[in-house]
Short mmCIF file of C-alpha atoms in Angstrom, two decimals:
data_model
loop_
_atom_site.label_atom_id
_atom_site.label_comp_id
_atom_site.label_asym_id
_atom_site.label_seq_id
_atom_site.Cartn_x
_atom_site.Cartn_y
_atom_site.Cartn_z
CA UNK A 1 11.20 -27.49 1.40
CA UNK A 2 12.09 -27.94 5.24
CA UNK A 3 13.73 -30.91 6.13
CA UNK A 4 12.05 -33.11 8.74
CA UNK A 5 12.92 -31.89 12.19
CA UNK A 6 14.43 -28.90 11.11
CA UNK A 7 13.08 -25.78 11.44
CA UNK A 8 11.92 -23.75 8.38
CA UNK A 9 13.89 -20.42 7.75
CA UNK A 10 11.06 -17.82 6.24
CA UNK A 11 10.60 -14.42 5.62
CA UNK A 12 8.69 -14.66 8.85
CA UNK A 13 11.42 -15.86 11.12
CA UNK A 14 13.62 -13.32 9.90
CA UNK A 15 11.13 -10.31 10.32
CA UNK A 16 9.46 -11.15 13.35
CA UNK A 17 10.11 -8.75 16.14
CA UNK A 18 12.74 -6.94 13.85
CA UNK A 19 10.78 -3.85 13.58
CA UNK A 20 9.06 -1.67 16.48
CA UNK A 21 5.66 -1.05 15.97
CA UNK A 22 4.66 2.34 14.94
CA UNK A 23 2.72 4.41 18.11
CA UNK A 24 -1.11 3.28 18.00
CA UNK A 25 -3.13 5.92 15.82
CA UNK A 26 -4.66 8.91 18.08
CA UNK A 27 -1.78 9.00 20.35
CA UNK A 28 0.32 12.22 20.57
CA UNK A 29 3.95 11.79 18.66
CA UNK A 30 6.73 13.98 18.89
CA UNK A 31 9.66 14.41 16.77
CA UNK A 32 13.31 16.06 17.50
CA UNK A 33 12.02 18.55 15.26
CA UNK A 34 10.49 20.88 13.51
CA UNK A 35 9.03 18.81 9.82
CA UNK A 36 8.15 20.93 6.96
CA UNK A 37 5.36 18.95 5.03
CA UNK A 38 4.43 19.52 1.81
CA UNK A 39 1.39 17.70 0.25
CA UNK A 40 1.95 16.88 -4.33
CA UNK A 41 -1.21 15.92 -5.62
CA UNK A 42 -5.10 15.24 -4.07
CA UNK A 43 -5.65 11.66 -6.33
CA UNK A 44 -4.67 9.54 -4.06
CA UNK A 45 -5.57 8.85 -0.33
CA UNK A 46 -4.25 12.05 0.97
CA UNK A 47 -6.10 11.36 4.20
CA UNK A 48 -3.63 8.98 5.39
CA UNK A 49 -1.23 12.08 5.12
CA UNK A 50 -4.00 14.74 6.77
CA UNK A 51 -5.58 12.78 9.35
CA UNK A 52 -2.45 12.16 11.45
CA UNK A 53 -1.58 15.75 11.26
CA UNK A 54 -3.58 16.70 14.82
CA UNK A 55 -1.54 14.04 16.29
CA UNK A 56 1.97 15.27 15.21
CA UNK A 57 2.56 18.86 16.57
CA UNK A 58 6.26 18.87 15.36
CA UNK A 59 4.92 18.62 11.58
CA UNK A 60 3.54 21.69 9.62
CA UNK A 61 1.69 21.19 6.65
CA UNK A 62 3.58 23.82 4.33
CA UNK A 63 2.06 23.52 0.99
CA UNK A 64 -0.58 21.40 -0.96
CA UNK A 65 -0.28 21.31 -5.09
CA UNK A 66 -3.04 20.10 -7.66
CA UNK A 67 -3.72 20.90 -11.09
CA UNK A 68 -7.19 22.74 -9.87
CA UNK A 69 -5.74 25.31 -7.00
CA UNK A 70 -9.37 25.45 -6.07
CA UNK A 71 -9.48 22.18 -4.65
CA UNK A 72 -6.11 22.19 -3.23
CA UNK A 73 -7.14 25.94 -1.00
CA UNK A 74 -10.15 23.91 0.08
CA UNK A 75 -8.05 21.01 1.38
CA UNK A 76 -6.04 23.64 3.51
CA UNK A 77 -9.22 25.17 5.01
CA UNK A 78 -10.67 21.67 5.47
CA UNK A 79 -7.71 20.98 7.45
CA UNK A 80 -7.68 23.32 9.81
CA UNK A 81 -3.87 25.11 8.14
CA UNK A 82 -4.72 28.61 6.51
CA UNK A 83 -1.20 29.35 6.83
CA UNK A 84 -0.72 26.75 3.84
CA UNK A 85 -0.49 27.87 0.51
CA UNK A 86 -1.98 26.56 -2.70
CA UNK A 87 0.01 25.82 -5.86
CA UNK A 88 -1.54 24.48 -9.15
CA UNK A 89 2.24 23.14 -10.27
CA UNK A 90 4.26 21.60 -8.20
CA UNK A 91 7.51 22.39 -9.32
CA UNK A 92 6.24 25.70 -8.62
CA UNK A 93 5.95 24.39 -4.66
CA UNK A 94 8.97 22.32 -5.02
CA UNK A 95 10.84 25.67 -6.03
CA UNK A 96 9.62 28.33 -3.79
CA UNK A 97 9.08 26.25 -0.38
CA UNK A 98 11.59 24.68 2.17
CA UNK A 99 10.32 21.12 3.01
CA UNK A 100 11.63 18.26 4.75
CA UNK A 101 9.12 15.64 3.64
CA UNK A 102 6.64 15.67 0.62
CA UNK A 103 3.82 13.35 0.81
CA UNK A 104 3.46 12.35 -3.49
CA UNK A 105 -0.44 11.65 -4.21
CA UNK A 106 -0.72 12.14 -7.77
CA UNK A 107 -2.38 10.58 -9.98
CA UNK A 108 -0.78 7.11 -10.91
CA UNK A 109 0.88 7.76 -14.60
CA UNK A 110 2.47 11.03 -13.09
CA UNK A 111 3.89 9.57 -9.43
CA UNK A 112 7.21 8.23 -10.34
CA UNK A 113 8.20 11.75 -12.34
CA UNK A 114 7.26 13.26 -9.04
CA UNK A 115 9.08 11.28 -7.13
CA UNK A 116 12.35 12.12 -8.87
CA UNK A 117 11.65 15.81 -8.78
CA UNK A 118 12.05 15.04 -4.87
CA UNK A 119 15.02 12.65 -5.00
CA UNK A 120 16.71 15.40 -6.96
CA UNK A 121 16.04 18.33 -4.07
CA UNK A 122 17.02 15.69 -1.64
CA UNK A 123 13.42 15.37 0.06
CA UNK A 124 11.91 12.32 1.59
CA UNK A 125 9.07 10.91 0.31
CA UNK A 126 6.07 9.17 1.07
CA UNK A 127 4.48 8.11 -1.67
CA UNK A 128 1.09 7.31 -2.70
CA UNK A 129 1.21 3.54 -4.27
CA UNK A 130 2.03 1.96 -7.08
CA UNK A 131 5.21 3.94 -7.33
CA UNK A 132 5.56 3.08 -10.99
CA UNK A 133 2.98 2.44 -13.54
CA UNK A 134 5.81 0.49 -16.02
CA UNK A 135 9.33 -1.02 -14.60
CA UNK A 136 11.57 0.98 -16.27
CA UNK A 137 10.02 3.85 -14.24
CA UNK A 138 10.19 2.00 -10.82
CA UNK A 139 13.79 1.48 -12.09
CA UNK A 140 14.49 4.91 -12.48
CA UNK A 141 12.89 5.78 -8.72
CA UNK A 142 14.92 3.44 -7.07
CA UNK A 143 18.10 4.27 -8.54
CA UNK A 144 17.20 8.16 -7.58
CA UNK A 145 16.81 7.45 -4.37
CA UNK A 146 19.82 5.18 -3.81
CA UNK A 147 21.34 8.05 -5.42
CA UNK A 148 19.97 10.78 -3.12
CA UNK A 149 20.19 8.97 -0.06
CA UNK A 150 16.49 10.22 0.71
CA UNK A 151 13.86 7.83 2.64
CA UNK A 152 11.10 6.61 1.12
CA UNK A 153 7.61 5.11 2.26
CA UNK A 154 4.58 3.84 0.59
CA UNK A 155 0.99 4.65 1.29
CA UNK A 156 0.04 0.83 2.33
CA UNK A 157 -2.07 1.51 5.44
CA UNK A 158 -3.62 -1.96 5.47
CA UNK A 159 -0.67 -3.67 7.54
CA UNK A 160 -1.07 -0.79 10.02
CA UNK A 161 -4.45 -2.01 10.52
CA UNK A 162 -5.85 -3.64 13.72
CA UNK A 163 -7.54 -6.90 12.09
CA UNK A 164 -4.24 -7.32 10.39
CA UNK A 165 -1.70 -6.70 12.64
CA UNK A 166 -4.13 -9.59 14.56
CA UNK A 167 -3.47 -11.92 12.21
CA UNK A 168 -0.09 -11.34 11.65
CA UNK A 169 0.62 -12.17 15.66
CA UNK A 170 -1.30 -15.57 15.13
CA UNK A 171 1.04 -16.74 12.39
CA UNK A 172 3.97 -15.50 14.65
CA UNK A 173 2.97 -17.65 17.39
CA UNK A 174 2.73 -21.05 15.73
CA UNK A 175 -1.01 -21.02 16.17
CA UNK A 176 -1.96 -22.25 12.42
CA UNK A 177 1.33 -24.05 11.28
CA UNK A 178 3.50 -23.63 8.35
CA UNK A 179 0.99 -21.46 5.96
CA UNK A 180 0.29 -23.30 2.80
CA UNK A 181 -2.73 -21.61 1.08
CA UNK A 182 -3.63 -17.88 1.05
CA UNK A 183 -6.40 -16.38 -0.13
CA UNK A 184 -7.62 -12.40 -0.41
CA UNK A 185 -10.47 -10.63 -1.91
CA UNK A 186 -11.17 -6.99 -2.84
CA UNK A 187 -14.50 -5.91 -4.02
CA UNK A 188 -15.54 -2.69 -4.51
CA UNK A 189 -18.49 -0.18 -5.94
CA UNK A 190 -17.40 0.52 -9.14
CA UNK A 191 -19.66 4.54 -9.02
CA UNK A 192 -18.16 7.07 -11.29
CA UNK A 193 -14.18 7.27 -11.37
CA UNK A 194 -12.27 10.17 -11.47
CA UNK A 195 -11.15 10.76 -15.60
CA UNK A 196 -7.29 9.95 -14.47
CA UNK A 197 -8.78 6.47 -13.58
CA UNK A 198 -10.77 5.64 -16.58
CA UNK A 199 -7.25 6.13 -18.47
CA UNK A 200 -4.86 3.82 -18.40
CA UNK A 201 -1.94 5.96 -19.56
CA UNK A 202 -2.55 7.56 -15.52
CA UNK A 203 -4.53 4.55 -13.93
CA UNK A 204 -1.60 1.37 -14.67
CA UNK A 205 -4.17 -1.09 -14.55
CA UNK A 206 -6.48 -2.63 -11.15
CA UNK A 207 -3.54 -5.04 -9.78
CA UNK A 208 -1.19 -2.41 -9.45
CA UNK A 209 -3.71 0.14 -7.73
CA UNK A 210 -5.77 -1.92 -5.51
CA UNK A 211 -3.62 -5.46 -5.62
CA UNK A 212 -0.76 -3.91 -4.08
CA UNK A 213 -2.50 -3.98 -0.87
CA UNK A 214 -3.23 -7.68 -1.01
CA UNK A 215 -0.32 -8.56 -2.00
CA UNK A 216 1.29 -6.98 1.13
CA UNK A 217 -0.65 -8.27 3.39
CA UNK A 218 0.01 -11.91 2.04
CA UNK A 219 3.80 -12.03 2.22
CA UNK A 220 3.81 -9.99 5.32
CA UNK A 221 1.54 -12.24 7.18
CA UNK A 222 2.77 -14.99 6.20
CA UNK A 223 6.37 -14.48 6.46
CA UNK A 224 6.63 -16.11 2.72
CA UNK A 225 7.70 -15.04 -0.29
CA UNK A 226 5.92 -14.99 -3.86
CA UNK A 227 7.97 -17.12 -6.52
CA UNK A 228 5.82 -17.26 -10.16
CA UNK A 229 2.44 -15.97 -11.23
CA UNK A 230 -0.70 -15.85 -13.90
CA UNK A 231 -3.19 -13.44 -13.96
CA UNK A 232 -6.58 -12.93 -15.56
CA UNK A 233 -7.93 -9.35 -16.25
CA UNK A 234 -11.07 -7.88 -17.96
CA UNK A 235 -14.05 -5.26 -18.59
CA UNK A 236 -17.52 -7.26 -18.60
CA UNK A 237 -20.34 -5.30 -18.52
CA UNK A 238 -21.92 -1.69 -18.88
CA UNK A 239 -20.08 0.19 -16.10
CA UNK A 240 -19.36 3.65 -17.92
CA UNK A 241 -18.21 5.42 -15.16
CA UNK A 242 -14.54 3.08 -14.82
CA UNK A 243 -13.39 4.23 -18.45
CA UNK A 244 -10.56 1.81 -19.52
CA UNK A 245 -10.00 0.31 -16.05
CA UNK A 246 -10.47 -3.64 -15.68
CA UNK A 247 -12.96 -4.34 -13.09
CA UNK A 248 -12.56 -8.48 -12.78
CA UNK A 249 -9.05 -9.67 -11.90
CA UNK A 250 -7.47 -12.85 -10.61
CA UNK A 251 -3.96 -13.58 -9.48
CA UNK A 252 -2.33 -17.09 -9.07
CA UNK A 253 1.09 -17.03 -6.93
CA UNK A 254 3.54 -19.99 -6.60
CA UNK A 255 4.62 -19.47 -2.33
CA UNK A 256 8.31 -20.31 -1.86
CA UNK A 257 7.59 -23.09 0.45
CA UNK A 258 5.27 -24.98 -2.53
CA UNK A 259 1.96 -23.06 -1.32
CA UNK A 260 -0.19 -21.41 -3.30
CA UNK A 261 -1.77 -17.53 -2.93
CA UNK A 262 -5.03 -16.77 -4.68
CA UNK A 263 -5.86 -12.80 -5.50
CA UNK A 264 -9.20 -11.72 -6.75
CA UNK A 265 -10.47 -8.54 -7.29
CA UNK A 266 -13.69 -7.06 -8.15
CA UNK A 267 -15.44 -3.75 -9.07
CA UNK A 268 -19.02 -5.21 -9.27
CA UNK A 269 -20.01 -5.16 -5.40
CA UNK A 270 -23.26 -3.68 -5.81
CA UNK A 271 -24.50 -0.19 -5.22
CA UNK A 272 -26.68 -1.84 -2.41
CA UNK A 273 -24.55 -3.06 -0.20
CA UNK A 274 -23.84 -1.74 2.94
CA UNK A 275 -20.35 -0.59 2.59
CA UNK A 276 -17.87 0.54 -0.32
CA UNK A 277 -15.79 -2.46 -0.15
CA UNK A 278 -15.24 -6.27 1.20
CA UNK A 279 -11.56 -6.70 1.72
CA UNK A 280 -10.86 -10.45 2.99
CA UNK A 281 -7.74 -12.37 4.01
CA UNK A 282 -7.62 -16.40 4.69
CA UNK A 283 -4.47 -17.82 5.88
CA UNK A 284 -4.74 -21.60 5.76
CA UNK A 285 -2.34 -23.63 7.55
CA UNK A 286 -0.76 -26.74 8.50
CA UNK A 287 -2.83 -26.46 12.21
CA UNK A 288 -5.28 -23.86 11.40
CA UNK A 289 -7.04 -21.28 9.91
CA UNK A 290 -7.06 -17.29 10.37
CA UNK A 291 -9.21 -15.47 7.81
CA UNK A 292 -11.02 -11.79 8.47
CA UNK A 293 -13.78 -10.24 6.77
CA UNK A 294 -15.45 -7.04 7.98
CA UNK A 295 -18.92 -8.68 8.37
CA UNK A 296 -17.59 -11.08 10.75
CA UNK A 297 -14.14 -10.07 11.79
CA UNK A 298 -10.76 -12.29 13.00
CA UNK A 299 -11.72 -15.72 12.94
CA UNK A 300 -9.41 -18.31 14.18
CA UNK A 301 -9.76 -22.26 13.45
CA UNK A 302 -7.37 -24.30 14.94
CA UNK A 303 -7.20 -27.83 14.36
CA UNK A 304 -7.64 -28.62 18.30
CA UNK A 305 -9.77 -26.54 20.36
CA UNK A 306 -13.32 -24.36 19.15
CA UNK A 307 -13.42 -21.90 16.54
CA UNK A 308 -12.50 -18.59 18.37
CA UNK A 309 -13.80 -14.43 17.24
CA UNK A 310 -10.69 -12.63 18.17
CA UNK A 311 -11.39 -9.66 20.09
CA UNK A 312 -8.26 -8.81 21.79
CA UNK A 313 -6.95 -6.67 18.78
CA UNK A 314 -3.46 -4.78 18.64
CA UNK A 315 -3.93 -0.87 18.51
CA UNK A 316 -4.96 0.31 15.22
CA UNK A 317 -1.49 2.24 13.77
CA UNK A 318 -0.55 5.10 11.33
CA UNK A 319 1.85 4.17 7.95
CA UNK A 320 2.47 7.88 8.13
CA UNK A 321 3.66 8.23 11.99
CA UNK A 322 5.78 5.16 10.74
CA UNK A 323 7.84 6.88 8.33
CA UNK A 324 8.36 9.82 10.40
CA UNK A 325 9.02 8.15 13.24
CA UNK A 326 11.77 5.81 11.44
CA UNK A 327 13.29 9.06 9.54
CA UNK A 328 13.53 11.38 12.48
CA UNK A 329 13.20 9.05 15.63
CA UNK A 330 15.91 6.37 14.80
CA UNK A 331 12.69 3.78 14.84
CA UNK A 332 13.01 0.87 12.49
CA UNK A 333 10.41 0.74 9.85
CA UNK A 334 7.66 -1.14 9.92
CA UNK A 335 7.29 -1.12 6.03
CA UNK A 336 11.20 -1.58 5.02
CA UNK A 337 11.97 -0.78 1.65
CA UNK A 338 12.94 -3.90 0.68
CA UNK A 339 9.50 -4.71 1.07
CA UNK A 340 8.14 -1.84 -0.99
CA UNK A 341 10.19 -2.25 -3.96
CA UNK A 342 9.44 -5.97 -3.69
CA UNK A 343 5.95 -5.59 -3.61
CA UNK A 344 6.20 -3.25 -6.51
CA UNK A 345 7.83 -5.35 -8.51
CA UNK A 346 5.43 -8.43 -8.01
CA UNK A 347 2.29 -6.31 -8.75
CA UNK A 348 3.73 -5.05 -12.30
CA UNK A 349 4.96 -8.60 -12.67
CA UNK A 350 1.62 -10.14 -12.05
CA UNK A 351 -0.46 -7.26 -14.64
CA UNK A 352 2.70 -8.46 -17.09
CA UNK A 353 1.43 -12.08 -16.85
CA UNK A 354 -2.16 -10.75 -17.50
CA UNK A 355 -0.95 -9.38 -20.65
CA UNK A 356 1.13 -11.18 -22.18
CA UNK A 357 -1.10 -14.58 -21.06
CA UNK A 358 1.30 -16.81 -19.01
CA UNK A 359 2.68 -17.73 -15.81
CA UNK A 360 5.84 -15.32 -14.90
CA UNK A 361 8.86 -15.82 -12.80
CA UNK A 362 8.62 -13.22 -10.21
#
């Protein structure tokens, strides 16, 4: 704890204003180079990886793989590359192509083996998340790429997002104190899952998949760092179409300044409502509140002064334009590492805690 009168060194103090921000989604980037881009696996959220594309002249989409070729030639037409080709292995890809960067989107049980196939060809990587479904695996990745020397991202576009990045600047500033409570929500349709979902030997489990995100967002906005945890996670109720995934979790995290972080996570938001998901962040502090949902957006409380909708929000950004940008521009990253593996590490440590029933030093 911070002594009286002195200020508090955090996470926070230390990051703020050490990264550039990535250039605001939609703008035209350009690279010292030519990038050969090859695209493993259509599981994940590929579209973070495709959409960007018509922004980034310098970088040519090479190559997709996925176990049904089918799907992975309609991808290329769909985005506008016919001079892509289609693979249905990709070690095939990995072996016949030149690439600079491969963008990993497999399915979850199958990422980390991918991962190393690129570490050993000395490719950078930007992976879909979790990057590891068990710890010895996330082991193995990072020693691989320490090994390699290759860069490596993860697909956590939430930070990059305007409602966040809003937030984030608030707690900067001072404008709700020294954070002492966070809380985040994910709910989501649970529909019919894709069969590497419903299994957990490629799924890993809800808190890695979906938590990661969360997770993120709560030490990165609040400059703090995540010191224990206990988790709950079940199946309740006829929901055929999620297999063997969990669709009610909870997370409890001791903060390193004594503050606490609440995680919940849900796959019963109904088939009526009016959007897919309801993602939420609070941030209470010592002088205020900052909390967004999307049904009512950035809402800041201070403890002098009228409740304020913040409407003034930073650009909307690109994780992928981030990664390229920090590999081949000399920009700093605006998702370090550090913070990936960290955030990897807390999300298997929290499904641990599920599992084996009690609260875990992180």
């Amino acid at each position: 704890m911070s002594q009286p009168g002195m200020p508090r060194m955090t996470r926070r103090s230390l990051l703020c204003g050490a990264a550039a921000a990535a250039a605001p989604a939609g703008e035209l980037v350009r690279l010292p180079r030519r990038i050969r881009l090859g695209l493993l696996g259509l599981d994940g959220h590929y579209g973070e990886i495709l959409d960007p594309l018509k922004h980034l002249p310098d970088v040519e989409l090479v190559a997709v793989s996925d176990a049904d070729a089918g799907k992975a030639k309609r991808v290329i037409d769909g985005a506008g590359v016919p001079s892509a080709r289609p693979y249905a292995d990709y070690r095939e890809m990995l072996d016949r192509e030149q690439f600079d960067v491969i963008a990993v989107c497999n399915n979850n049980g199958e990422r980390a083996q991918a991962i190393l196939a690129c570490a050993a060809r000395k490719l950078h990587v930007i992976a879909e998340k979790p990057l590891a479904i068990h710890r010895r695996d996330l082991d193995r990745v990072r020693r691989a790429v320490e090994h390699s020397g290759i860069k490596l991202s993860m697909l956590l576009p939430m930070r990059f997002s305007s409602p966040y990045l809003a937030m984030k600047k608030v707690v900067e500033r001072g404008e709700i104190g020294e954070v002492a409570q966070i809380a985040a929500q994910k709910s989501y349709k649970a529909g019919e899952r894709p069969e590497w979902m419903k299994r957990r030997s490629t799924f890993g489990g809800a808190i890695p998949w979906i938590g990661i995100h969360m997770v993120d967002l709560m030490r990165w906005s609040s400059g703090l760092e995540f010191t224990e945890v206990a988790s709950f996670q079940t199946r309740i109720g006829d929901f055929p179409g999620i297999g063997e995934m969990e669709n009610v979790t909870g997370s409890l995290f001791r903060l390193d300044n004594g503050g606490v972080a609440l995680l919940r996570m849900d796959y019963l938001r109904p088939e009526t409502a009016p959007s897919h998901g309801d993602d939420r962040l609070r941030l209470a502090g010592t002088r205020g509140i900052v909390e967004y949902q999307e049904a009512t957006g950035v809402t800041l409380l201070p403890a002098h002064g009228k409740p304020a909708v913040l409407r003034d929000l930073p650009a909307e950004q690109s994780v992928f334009v981030d990664f390229l940008e920090s590999v081949y521009a000399g920009k700093p990253a605006a998702l370090p590492l550090t913070d990936i593996y960290r955030v990897s590490d807390i999300v298997l440590r929290a499904r641990e805690a599920a599992e084996r029933n009690r609260m875990l030093r992180i």
